Tab-separated table of C-alpha atoms and ligand atoms in Angstrom:
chain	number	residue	atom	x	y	z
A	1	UNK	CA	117.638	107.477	102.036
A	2	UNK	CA	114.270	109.009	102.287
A	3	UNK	CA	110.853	106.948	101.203
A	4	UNK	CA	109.845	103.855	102.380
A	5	UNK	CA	112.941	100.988	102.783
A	6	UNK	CA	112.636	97.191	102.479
A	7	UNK	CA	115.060	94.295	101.710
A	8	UNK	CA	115.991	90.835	101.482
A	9	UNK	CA	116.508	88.229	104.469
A	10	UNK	CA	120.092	88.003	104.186
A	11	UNK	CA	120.248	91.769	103.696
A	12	UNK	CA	122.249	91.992	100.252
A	13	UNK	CA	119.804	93.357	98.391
A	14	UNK	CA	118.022	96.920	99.522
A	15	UNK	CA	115.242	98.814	97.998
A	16	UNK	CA	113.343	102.509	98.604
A	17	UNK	CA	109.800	102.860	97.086
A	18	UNK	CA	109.748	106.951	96.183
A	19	UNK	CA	106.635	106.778	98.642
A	20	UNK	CA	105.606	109.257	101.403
A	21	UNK	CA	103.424	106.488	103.278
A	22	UNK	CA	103.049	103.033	103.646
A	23	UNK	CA	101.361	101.679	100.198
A	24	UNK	CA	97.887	99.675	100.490
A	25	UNK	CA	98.495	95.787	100.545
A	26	UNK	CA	95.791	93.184	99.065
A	27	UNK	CA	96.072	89.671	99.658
A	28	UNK	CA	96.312	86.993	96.961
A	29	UNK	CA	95.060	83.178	98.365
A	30	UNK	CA	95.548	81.545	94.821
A	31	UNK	CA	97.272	78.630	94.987
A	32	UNK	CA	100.375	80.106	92.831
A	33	UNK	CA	100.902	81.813	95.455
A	34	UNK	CA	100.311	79.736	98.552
A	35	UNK	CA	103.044	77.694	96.425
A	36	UNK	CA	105.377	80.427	95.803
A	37	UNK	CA	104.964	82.022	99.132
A	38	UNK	CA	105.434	78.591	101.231
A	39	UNK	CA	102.539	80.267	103.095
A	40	UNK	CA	98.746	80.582	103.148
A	41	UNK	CA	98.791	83.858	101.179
A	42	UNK	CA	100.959	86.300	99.435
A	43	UNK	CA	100.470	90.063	100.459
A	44	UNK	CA	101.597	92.701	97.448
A	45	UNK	CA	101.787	96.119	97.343
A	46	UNK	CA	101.252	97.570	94.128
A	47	UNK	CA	103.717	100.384	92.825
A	48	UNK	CA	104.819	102.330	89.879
A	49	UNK	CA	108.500	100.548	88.510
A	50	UNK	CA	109.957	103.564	88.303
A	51	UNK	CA	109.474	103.914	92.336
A	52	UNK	CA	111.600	101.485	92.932
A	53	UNK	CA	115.331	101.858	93.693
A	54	UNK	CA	116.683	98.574	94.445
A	55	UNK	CA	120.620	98.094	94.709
A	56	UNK	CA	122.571	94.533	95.564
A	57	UNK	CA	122.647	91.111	93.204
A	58	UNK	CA	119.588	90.531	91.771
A	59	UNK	CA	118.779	88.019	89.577
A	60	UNK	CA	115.504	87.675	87.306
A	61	UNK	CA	113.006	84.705	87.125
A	62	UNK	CA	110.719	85.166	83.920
A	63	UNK	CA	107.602	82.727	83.790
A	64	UNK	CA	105.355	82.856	80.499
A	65	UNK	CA	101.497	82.056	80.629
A	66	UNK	CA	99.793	80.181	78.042
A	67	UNK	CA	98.168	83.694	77.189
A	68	UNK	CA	101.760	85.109	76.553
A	69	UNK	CA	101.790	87.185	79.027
A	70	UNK	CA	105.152	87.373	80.815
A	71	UNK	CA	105.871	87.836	84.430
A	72	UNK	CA	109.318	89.106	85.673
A	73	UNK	CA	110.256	87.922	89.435
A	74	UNK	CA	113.088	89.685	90.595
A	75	UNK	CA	114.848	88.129	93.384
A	76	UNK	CA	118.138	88.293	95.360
A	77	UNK	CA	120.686	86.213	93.719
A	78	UNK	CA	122.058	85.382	97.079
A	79	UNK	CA	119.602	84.166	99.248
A	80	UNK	CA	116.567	83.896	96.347
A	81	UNK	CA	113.853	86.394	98.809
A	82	UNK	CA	111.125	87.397	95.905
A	83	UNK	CA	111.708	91.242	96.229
A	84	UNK	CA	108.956	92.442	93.681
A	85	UNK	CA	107.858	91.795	89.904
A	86	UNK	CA	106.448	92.958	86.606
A	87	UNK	CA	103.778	91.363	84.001
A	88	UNK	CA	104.417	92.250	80.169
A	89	UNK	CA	100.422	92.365	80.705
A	90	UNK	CA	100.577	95.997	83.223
A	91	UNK	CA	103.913	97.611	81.753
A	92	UNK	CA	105.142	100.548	83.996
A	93	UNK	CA	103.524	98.713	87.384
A	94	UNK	CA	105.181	96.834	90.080
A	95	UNK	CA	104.063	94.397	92.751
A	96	UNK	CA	106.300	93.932	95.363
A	97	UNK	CA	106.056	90.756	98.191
A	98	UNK	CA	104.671	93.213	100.683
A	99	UNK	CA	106.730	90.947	103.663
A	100	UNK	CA	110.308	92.834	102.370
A	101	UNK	CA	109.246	96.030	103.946
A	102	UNK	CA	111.218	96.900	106.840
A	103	UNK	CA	107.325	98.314	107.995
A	104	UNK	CA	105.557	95.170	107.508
A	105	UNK	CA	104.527	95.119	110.867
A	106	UNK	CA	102.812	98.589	110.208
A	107	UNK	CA	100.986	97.643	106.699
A	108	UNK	CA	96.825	97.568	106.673
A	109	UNK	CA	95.260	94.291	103.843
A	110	UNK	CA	93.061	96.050	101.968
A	111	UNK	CA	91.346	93.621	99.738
A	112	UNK	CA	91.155	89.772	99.319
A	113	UNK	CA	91.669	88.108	96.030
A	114	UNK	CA	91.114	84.528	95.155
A	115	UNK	CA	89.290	83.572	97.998
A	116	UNK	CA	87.928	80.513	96.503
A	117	UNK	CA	90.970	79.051	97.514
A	118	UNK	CA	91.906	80.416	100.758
A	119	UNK	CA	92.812	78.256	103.640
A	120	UNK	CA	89.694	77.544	105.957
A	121	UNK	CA	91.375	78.599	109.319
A	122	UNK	CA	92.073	81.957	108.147
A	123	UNK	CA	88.531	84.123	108.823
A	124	UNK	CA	89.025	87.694	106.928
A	125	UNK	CA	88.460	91.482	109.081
A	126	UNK	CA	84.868	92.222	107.994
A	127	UNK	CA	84.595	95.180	105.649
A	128	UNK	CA	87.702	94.429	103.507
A	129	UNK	CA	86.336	94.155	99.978
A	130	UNK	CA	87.299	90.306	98.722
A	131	UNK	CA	86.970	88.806	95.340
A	132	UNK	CA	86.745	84.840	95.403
A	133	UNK	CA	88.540	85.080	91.595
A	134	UNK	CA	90.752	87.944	89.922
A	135	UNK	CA	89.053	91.284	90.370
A	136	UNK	CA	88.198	93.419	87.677
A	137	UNK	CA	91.037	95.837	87.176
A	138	UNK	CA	89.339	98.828	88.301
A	139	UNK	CA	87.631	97.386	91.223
A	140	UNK	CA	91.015	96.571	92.515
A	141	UNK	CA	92.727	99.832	91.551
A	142	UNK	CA	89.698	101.374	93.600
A	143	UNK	CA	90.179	99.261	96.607
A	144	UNK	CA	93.684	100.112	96.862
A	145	UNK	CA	93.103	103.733	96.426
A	146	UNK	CA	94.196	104.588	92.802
A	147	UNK	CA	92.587	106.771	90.920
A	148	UNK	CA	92.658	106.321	86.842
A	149	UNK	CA	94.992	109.797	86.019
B	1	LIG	ZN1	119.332	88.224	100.038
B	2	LIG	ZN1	98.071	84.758	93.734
């Protein structure tokens, strides 16, 4: 399989992003995720859903907001790793949990969202753009190097 490969901890499910490189990863320190990630912060990659090619049991968690917007987690229905998900809000887009890639070790952080609730130890690389709420949509697209065609 050509593109870049990721998976889940016990290995049943697999995945390929129809990518050349490495995507750009931002960091979310909201508490959702802190929770969700038993960690300080989650780290996301965002892709187009049709660039993913995932294969094994998957199983879906869907969480509505109050707004009625609807997030999709997909997970693996063995050993419950959070692979990647879609929002009802951004149809056709993908986030996956940056920490599947079998190149984690290579991928660069290049933005900070909700700092105003990031844990005090952690001190952030000067120069990375960071947002202490949500970003603006297009600031974020921007600092992770899309461009709006
Ligand atoms: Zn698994
Ligand atoms: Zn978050």
């Amino acid at each position: 399989m050509s593109g870049i490969c990721g998976g889940c901890r016990c290995g049943a499910v697999r995945y390929v992003l129809a990518l050349h490189n490495l995507p750009p990863t931002y960091a979310c320190h909201c508490t959702d995720c802190q929770t969700w990630s038993g960690s300080a912060f989650s780290q996301q990659a965002v892709v187009l859903e049709d660039a993913i090619e995932a294969t094994g049991p998957i199983t879906v968690f869907e969480l509505s907001s109050p707004s009625g917007r609807t997030s999709r987690q997909r997970m693996c229905a063995v050993c419950h790793t959070r692979i990647f998900n879609t929002n009802s809000a951004r149809p056709g887009v993908a986030v996956v949990r940056a920490g599947t890639l079998d190149r984690s070790n290579e991928l660069r952080v290049t933005a900070h969202i909700w700092t105003r609730s990031k844990q005090p130890w952690l001190d952030l690389a000067d120069g990375a753009p960071s947002w202490s709420e949500a970003p603006p949509p297009e600031d974020m697209a921007k600092a992770l190097g899309f461009s709006r065609d």
